[in-house]
XYZ file of C-alpha atoms in Angstrom:
602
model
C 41.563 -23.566 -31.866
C 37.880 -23.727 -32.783
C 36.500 -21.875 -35.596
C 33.791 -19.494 -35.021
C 30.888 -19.228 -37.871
C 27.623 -17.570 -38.073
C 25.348 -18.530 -40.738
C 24.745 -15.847 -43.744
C 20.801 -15.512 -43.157
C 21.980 -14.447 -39.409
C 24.493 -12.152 -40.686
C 22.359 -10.404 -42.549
C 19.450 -10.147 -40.336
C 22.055 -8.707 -37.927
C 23.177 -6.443 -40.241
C 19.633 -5.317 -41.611
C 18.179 -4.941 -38.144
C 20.965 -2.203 -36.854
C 20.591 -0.790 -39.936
C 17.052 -0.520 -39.308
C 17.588 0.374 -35.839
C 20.106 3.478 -36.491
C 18.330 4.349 -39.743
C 14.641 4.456 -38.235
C 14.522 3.881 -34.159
C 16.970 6.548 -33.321
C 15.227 9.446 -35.306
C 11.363 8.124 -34.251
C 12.760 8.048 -30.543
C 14.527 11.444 -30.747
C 11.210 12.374 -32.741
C 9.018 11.077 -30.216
C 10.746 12.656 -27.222
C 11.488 16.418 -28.237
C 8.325 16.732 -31.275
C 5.767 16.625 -28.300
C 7.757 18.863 -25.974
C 8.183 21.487 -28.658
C 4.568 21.766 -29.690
C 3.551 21.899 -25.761
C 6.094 24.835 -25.157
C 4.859 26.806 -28.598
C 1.680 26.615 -27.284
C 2.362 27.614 -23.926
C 4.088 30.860 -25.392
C 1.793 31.566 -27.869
C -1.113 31.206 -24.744
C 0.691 33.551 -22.724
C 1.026 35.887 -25.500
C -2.457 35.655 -26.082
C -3.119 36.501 -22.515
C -1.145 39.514 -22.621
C -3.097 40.882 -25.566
C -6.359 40.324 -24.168
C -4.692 41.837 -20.657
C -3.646 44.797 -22.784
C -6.921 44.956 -24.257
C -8.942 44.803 -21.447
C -6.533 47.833 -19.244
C -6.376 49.706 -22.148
C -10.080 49.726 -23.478
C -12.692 52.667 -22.634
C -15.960 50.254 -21.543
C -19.232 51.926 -20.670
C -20.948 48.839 -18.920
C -20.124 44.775 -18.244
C -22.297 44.505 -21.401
C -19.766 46.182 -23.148
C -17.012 44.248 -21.707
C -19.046 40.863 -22.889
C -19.185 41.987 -26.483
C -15.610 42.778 -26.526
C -14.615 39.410 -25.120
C -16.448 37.304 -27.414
C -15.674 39.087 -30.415
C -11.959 38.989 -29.689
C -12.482 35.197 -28.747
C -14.247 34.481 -31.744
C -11.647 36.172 -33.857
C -8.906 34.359 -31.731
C -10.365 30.841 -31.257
C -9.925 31.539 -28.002
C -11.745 31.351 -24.537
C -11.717 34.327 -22.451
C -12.951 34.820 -18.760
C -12.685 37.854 -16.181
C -12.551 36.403 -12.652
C -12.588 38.874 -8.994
C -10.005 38.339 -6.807
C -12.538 35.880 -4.994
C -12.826 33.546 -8.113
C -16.314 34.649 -9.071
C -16.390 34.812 -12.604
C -17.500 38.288 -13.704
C -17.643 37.570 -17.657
C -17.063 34.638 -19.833
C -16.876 34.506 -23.841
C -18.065 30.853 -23.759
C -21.392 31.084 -21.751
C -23.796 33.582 -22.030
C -24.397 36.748 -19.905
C -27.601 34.587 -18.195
C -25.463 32.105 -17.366
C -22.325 33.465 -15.685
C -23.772 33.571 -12.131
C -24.374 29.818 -12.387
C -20.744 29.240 -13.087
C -18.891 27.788 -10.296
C -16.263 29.242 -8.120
C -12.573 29.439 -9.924
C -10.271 30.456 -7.200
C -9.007 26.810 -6.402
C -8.016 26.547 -10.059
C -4.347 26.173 -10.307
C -3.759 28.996 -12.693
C -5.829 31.149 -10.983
C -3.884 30.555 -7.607
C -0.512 31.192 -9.470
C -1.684 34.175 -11.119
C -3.056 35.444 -7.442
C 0.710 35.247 -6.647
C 1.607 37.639 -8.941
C 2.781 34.822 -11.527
C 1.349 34.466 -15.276
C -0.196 30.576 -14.377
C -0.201 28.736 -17.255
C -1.530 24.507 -16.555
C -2.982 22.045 -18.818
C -5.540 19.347 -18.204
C -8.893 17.879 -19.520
C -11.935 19.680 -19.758
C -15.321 17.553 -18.575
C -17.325 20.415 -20.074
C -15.723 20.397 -23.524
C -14.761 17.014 -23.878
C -11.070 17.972 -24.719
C -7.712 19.102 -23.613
C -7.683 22.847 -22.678
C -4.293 24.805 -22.481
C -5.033 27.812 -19.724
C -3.082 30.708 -19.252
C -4.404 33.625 -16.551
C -2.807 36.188 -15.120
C -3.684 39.085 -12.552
C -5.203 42.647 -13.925
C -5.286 46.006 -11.718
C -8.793 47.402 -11.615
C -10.303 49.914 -14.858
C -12.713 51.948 -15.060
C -16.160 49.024 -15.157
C -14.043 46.374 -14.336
C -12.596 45.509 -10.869
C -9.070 44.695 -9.446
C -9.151 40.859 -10.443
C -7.682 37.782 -13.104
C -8.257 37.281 -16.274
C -7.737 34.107 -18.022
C -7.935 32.038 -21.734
C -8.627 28.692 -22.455
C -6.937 27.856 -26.119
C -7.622 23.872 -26.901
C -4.997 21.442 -27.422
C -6.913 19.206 -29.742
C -5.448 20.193 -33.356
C -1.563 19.986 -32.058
C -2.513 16.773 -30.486
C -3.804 15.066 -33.587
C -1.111 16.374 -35.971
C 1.024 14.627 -33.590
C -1.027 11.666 -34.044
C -1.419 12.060 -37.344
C 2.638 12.064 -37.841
C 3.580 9.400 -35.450
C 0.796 7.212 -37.388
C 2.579 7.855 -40.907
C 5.858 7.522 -39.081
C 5.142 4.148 -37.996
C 3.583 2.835 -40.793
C 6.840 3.875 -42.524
C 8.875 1.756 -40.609
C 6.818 -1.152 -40.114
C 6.954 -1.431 -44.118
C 10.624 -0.727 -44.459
C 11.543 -3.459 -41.584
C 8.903 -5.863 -43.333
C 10.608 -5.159 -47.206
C 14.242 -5.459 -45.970
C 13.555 -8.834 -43.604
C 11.630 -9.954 -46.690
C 14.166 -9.834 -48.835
C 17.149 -11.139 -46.601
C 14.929 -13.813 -45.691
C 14.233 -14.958 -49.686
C 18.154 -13.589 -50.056
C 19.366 -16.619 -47.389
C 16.641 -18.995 -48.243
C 18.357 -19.675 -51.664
C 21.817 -19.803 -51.044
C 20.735 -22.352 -48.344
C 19.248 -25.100 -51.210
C 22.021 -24.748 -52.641
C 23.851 -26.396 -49.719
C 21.355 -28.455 -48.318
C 22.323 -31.533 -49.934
C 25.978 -31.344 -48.495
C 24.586 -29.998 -44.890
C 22.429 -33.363 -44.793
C 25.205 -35.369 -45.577
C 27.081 -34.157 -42.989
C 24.348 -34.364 -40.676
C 23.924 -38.097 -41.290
C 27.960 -38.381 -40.214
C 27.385 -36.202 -37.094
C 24.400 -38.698 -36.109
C 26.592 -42.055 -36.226
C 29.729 -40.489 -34.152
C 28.695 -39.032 -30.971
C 31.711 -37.125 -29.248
C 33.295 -35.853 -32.496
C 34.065 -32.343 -33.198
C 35.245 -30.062 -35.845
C 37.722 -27.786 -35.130
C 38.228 -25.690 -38.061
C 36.993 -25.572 -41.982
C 39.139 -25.790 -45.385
C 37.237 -23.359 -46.965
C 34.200 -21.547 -46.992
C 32.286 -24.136 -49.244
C 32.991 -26.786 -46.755
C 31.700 -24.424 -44.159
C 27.632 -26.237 -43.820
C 29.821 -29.298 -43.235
C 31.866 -28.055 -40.006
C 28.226 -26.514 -39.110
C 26.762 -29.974 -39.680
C 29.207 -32.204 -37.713
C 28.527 -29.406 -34.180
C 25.443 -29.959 -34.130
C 26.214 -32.646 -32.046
C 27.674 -30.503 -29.576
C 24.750 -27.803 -30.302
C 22.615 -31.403 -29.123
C 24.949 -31.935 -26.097
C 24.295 -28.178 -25.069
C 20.754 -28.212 -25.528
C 20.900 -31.462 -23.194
C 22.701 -29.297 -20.679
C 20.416 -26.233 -21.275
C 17.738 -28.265 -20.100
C 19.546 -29.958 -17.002
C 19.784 -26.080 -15.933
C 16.483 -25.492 -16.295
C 15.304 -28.378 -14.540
C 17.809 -27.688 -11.362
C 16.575 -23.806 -11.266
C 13.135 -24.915 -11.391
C 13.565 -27.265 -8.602
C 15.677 -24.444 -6.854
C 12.791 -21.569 -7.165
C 10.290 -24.332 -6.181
C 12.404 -24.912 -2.500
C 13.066 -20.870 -2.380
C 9.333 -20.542 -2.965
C 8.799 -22.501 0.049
C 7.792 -20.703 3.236
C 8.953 -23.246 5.202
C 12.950 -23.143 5.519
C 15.132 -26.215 4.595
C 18.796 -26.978 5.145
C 20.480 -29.937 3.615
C 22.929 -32.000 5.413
C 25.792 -34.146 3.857
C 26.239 -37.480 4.936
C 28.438 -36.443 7.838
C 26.169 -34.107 9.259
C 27.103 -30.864 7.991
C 25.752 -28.114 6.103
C 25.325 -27.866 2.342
C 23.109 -25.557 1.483
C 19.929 -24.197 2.248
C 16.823 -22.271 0.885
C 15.616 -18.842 0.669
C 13.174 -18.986 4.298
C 16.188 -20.728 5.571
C 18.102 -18.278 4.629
C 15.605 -15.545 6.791
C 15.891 -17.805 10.021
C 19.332 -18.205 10.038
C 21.008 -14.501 8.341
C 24.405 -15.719 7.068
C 23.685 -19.443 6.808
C 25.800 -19.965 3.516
C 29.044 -18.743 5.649
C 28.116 -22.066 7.953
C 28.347 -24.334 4.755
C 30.978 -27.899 5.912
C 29.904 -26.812 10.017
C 27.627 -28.792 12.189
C 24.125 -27.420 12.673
C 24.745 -27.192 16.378
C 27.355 -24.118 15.441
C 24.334 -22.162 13.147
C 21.778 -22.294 15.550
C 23.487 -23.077 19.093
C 20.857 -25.104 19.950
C 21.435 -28.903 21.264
C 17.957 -30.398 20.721
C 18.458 -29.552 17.105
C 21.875 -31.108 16.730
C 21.059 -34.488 18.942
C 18.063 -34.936 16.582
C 20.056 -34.029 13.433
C 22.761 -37.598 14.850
C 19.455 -39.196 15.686
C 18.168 -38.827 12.087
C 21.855 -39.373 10.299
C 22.086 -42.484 12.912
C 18.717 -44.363 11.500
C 19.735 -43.662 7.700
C 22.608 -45.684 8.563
C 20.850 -48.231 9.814
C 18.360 -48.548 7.149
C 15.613 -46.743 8.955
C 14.368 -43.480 6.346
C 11.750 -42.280 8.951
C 11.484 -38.512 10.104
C 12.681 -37.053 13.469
C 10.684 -34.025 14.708
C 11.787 -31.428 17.281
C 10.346 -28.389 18.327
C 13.017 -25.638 18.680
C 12.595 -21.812 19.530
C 14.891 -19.265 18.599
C 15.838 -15.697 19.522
C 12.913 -13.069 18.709
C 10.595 -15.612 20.525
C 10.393 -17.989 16.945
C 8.955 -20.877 17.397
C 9.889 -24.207 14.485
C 8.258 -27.779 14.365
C 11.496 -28.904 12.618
C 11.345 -31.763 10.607
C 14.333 -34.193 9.669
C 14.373 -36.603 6.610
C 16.628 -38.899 5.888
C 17.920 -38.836 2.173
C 17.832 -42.202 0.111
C 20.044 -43.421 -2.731
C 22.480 -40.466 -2.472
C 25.976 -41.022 -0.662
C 26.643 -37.260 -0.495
C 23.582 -36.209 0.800
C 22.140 -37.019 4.335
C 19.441 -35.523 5.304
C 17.200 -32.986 5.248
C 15.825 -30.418 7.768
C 12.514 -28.727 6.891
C 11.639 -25.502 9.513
C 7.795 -24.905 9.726
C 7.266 -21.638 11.249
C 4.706 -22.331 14.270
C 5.105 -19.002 15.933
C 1.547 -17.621 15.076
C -0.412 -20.719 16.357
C 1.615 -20.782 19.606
C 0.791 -16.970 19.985
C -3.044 -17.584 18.867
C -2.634 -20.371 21.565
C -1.408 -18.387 24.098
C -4.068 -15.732 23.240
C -6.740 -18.280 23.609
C -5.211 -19.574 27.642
C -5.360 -16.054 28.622
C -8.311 -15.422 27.385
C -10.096 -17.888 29.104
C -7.664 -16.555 32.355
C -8.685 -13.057 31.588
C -12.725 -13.744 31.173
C -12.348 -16.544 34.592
C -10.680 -13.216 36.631
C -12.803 -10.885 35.499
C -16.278 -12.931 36.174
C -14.957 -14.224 39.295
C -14.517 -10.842 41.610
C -18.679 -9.882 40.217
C -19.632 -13.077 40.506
C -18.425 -13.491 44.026
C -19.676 -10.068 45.365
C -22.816 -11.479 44.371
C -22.337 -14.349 45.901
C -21.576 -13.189 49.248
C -24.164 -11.024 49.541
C -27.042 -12.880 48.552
C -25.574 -15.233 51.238
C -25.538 -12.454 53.210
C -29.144 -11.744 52.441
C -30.355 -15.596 52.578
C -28.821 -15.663 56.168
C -30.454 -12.774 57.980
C -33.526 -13.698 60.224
C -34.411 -10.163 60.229
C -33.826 -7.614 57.433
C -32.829 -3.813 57.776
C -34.504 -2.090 55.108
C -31.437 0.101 54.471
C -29.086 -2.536 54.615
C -31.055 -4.682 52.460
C -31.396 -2.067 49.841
C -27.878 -1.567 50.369
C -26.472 -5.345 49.430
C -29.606 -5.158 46.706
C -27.557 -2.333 44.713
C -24.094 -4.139 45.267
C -25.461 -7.395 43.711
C -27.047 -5.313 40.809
C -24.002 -3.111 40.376
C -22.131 -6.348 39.850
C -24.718 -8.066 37.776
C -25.104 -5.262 35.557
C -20.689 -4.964 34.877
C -21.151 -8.884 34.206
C -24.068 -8.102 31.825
C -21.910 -5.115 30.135
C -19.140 -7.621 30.004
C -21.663 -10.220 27.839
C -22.625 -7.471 25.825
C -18.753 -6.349 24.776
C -17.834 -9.690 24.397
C -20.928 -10.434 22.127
C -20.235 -7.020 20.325
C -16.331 -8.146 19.718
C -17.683 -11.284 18.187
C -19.932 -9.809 15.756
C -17.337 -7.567 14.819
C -14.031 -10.278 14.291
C -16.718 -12.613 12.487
C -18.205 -9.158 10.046
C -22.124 -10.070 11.220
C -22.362 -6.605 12.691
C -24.187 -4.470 9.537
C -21.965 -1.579 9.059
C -23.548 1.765 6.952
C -20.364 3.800 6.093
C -21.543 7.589 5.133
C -20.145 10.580 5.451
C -19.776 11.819 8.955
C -18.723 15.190 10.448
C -15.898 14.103 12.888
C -16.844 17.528 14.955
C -20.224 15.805 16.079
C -18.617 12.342 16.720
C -16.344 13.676 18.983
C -19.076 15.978 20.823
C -21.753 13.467 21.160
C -19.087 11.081 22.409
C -17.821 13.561 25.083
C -21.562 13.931 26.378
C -21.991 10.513 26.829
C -19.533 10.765 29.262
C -20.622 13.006 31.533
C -21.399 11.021 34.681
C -17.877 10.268 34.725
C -16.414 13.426 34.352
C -13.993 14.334 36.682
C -12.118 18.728 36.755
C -11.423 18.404 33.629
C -10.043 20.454 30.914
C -11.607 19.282 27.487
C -10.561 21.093 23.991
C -10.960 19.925 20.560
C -10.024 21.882 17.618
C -13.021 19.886 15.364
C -14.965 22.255 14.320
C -17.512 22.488 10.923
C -14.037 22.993 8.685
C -12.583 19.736 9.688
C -12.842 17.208 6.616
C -16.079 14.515 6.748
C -14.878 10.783 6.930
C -16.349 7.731 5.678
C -17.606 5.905 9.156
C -20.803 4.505 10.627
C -21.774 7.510 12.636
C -22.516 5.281 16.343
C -19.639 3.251 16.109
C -17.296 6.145 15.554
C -19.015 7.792 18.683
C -18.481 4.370 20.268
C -14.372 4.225 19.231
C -14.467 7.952 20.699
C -16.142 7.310 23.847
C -13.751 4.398 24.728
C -10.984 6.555 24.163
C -12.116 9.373 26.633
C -13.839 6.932 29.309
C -10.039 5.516 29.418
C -8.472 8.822 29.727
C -10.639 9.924 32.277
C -9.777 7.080 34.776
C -6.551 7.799 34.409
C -6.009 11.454 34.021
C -5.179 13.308 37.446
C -8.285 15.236 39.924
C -7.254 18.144 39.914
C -5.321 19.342 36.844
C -6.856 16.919 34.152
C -6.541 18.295 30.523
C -8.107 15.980 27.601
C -7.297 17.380 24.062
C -8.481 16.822 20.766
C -6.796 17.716 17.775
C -6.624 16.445 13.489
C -5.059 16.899 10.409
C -5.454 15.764 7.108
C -2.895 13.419 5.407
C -3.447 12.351 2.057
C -6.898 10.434 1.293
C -7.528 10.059 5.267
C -7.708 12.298 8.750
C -5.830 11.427 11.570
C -7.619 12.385 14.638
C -5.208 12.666 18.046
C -6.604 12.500 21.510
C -4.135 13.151 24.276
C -4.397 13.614 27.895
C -1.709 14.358 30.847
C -2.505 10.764 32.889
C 0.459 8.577 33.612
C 1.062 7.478 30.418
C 1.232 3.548 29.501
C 4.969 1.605 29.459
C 6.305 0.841 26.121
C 6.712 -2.728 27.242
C 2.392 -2.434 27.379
C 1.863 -0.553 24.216
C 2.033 -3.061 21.373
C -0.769 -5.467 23.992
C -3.408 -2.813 25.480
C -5.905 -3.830 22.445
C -5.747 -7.608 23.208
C -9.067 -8.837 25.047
C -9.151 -7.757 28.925
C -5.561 -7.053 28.727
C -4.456 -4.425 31.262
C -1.274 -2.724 32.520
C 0.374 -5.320 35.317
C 0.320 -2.449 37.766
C -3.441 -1.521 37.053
C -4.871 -5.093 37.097
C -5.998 -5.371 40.628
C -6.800 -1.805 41.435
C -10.078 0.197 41.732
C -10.580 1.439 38.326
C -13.334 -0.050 36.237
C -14.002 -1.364 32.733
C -14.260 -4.491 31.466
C -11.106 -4.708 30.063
C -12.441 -4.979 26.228
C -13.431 -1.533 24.793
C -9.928 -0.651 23.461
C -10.320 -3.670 21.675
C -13.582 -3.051 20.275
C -11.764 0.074 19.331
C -9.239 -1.586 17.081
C -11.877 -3.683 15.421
C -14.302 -0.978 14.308
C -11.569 0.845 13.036
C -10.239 -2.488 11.139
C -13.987 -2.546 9.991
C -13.879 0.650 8.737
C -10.576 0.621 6.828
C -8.771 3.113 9.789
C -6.318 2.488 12.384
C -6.103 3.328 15.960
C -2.557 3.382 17.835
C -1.199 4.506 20.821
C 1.843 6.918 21.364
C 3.179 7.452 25.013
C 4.746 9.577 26.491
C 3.019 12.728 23.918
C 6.658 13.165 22.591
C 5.668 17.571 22.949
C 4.838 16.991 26.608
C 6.616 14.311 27.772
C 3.800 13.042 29.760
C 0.416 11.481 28.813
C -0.998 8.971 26.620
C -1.968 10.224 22.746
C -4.120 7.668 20.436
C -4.101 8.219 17.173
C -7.140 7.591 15.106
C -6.867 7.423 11.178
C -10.237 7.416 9.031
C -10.614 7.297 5.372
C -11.894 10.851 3.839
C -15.501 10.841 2.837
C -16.062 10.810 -1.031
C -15.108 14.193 -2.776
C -16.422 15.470 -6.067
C -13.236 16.085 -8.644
C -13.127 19.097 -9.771
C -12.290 20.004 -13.925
């Protein structure tokens, strides 16, 4: 049985320390917890007190004039070291023992002040925060009065400061820690010169025994004789102290080559020499969920793919044979993944065989695929234009004699199409200034009321019976936007409901509300809605609903895009929700703006 010994000088620091701890943490903490929610609720009680004596005073007092009433409120202030002020029931202040009578018109509105609002509700409001006028804390209490004689129905409130409880608490938790900072630097102090002499004392026989412990590696002491022989059993483990520190550092050298593989983004799997799974890394661990329960099983049984396994014998096959070089496969997996999987061969370890490395290549196969149709989507859209114009100046070129009407006729088909190309150019040119940030962009505040109506009016030519409503008005928060390009994100919107929405009982609706630090803006209409299967693409470049792709309807395929970049450019979003879940029917987009800038009140 091994015998357990701590050394005296970490005795008593133990000792000292909980000492310490009990004697001076566990009164400072309960200090520090209740001391500062005492004082608060005092004052909170002696403020509403307060308020009830100046409420008294005020409903009980015979005033011949408001001049009256002033003199009254900043004597009793003065006397109270308090600050009094009479509001109406719509917030204007009336009177005001901290301003002068001159200056009490100039004083802003109250009636969003918290206190005010609770004591509105018939409640004695009561709220604490910092004053930008006095520099300082302010504890205010208000509650509502019944009108009296001079003096209308209305609130009155008192401001008491907070700054002379706050620095007594100060004050005390200063002294309080200086206090214990001394007493934990005295006691350590003397346990540390306590220790530091008994331990001469036994240094000679603890080197001695050191020297021994140095020349026989792998020898331990169980137990001691007595308690003077006690450095010596101390001395002889620090061998094993040595060993342990050794080991200690092993660990650390293993986890940090573990948290640099689980750091990796790219997933990797290790394979023993007969082809089966070890173990494998954090990302590894995201591509395949449950991949330790596969640990001693073939990869072929994790990931049910073939390619993977053949290339996995391939790799295990040239190790064998001398040959350390990599075997690549490309492998996709369900959720449309793709992997360039790499597979290394492992030298100078029997156990281990190789290794497979997984480097996510999803994104550059989907910017790849982005790229092929868009050149697919620009070749069909500049073909049907470009052969209309085509044809007819064929047309044209062929005809000994011209019709006048006819001629004028082909003339505006050829310039219709021209000018859809040109549009198209100028979209495309547009989308590239805004992906690549050349575009300047001016954010001020804008009135989302007028973005919406100047939008609308732009769209006149193209409007069809239709039943337009927005509930923007004046009221409805500003936003931080570039005033055209909003216009521009709200005239895509409506030129694509229009298309869509039915002859003869189209309805387009605008509606917002504010969430938090931004305003959502909905626009819903009653067309045919878009397929869920559609929803997540209809921003991509000159993408377009299957069904829709050959038919009459215009466009150049690219505003809704557009659309998602401005609002990207402004720090919004722009989705789509269909069918309008209240309806059932429809499309609704959903456009969220950052709030303009707002001055913070006291």
């Amino acid at each position: 049985m091994t015998t357990t010994t701590i050394s005296l000088r970490l005795r008593l620091f133990l000792a000292f320390g909980v000492i310490l701890f009990l004697a001076l943490g566990v009164p400072a903490y309960y200090l520090h917890q209740n001391l500062g929610q005492t004082s608060e609720r005092e004052a909170r009680d002696g403020a509403v007190r307060d308020l009830r004596s100046v409420e008294w005073m005020l409903s009980s007092g015979s005033f011949q004039g408001i001049e009256q009433v002033n003199e009254a409120l900043r004597e009793l202030a003065a006397r109270m070291d308090i600050r009094i002020t009479f509001l109406t029931r719509d917030g204007r202040v009336l009177t005001d023992s901290g301003v002068t009578a001159e200056r009490v018109e100039s004083l802003e509105n109250h009636l969003g002040r918290p206190e005010v609002v609770q004591a509105l509700g018939g409640e004695v409001g009561v709220g604490l925060r910092y004053s930008d006028t006095l520099g300082q804390d302010l504890l205010y209490a208000a509650m509502r009065t019944q009108a009296n004689g001079i003096l209308p129905e209305g609130v009155v409130r008192i401001a008491r400061p907070q700054s002379q409880i706050r620095k007594s608490l100060d004050r005390l938790y200063g002294q309080a820690g200086w206090v214990y900072g001394l007493g934990v630097v005295l006691a350590f102090g003397l346990v540390s010169l306590t220790s530091r002499q008994i331990g001469r004392a036994i240094a000679s026989v603890a080197q001695a025994a050191a020297d021994i412990g140095q020349g026989e590696p792998g020898k331990r002491i169980r137990f001691s004789p007595s308690t003077e022989l006690t450095p010596l059993v101390v001395a002889f483990n620090n061998m094993v102290e040595r060993i342990e520190s050794n080991m200690q550092t092993i660990v650390k050298q293993k986890m940090e080559s573990e948290a640099v593989l689980n750091g990796m983004k790219a997933g990797l799997i290790v394979l023993d020499g007969n082809g089966r799974i070890l173990r494998g890394n954090y990302a590894a661990q995201e591509i395949f969920p449950g991949l330790s329960t596969f640990a001693g099983r073939k990869p072929m049984e994790l990931s049910l793919l073939q390619d993977l396994q053949d290339a996995c014998d391939a790799a295990l096959k040239k190790r064998l044979d001398g040959d350390f070089s990599q075997v690549g496969v490309m492998v996709s997996l369900a959720g449309g993944r793709n992997f360039d999987v790499s597979i290394v061969p492992i030298k100078g370890d029997a156990e281990l065989g190789v290794i497979m490395v997984f480097h996510d290549i999803t994104e550059i196969k989907r910017v790849e695929q982005i790229r092929r149709d868009f050149v697919a989507n620009v070749s069909h859209e500049l073909r049907t234009p470009l052969t209309s114009i085509k044809g007819y100046a064929e047309t044209l070129v062929g005809i000994d004699k011209y019709d006048p009407e006819q001629t004028r006729s082909f003339l505006e088909v050829i310039l219709r199409n021209a000018n859809h190309m040109n549009a198209m150019l100028d979209e495309l040119l547009q989308l590239s200034r805004l992906e690549h940030g050349k575009q300047r962009l001016d954010l001020v505040s804008v009135e989302p009321a007028s973005a919406v109506y100047s939008a609308w009016k732009s769209c006149h030519p193209l409007h069809k019976n239709i039943e337009f409503t927005s509930e923007l008005d004046a009221s409805t928060p500003a936003v931080r936007a570039n005033f055209e390009q909003l216009v521009q994100v709200f005239r895509n919107v409506f030129e694509n409901a229009i298309k869509y929405v039915p002859e003869d009982t189209a309805v387009i609706h605008v509606h917002g509300q504010k969430s938090g630090p931004e305003l959502v803006v909905f626009i819903e209409d009653n067309g045919p809605g878009i397929p869920a299967e559609d929803q997540a693409r209809i921003f991509e470049r000159f993408y377009r609903v299957e069904k829709d792709r050959n038919s009459s309807i215009g466009g150049t395929g690219l505003g809704l895009a557009i659309c998602r970049h401005i609002m990207a450019n402004h720090g919004g979003r722009i989705t789509v929700q269909s069918p309008v879940p209240e309806t059932g029917i429809g499309s609704r987009f959903i456009i969220t703006l950052p709030l303009a800038g707002q001055t913070s009140e006291e």
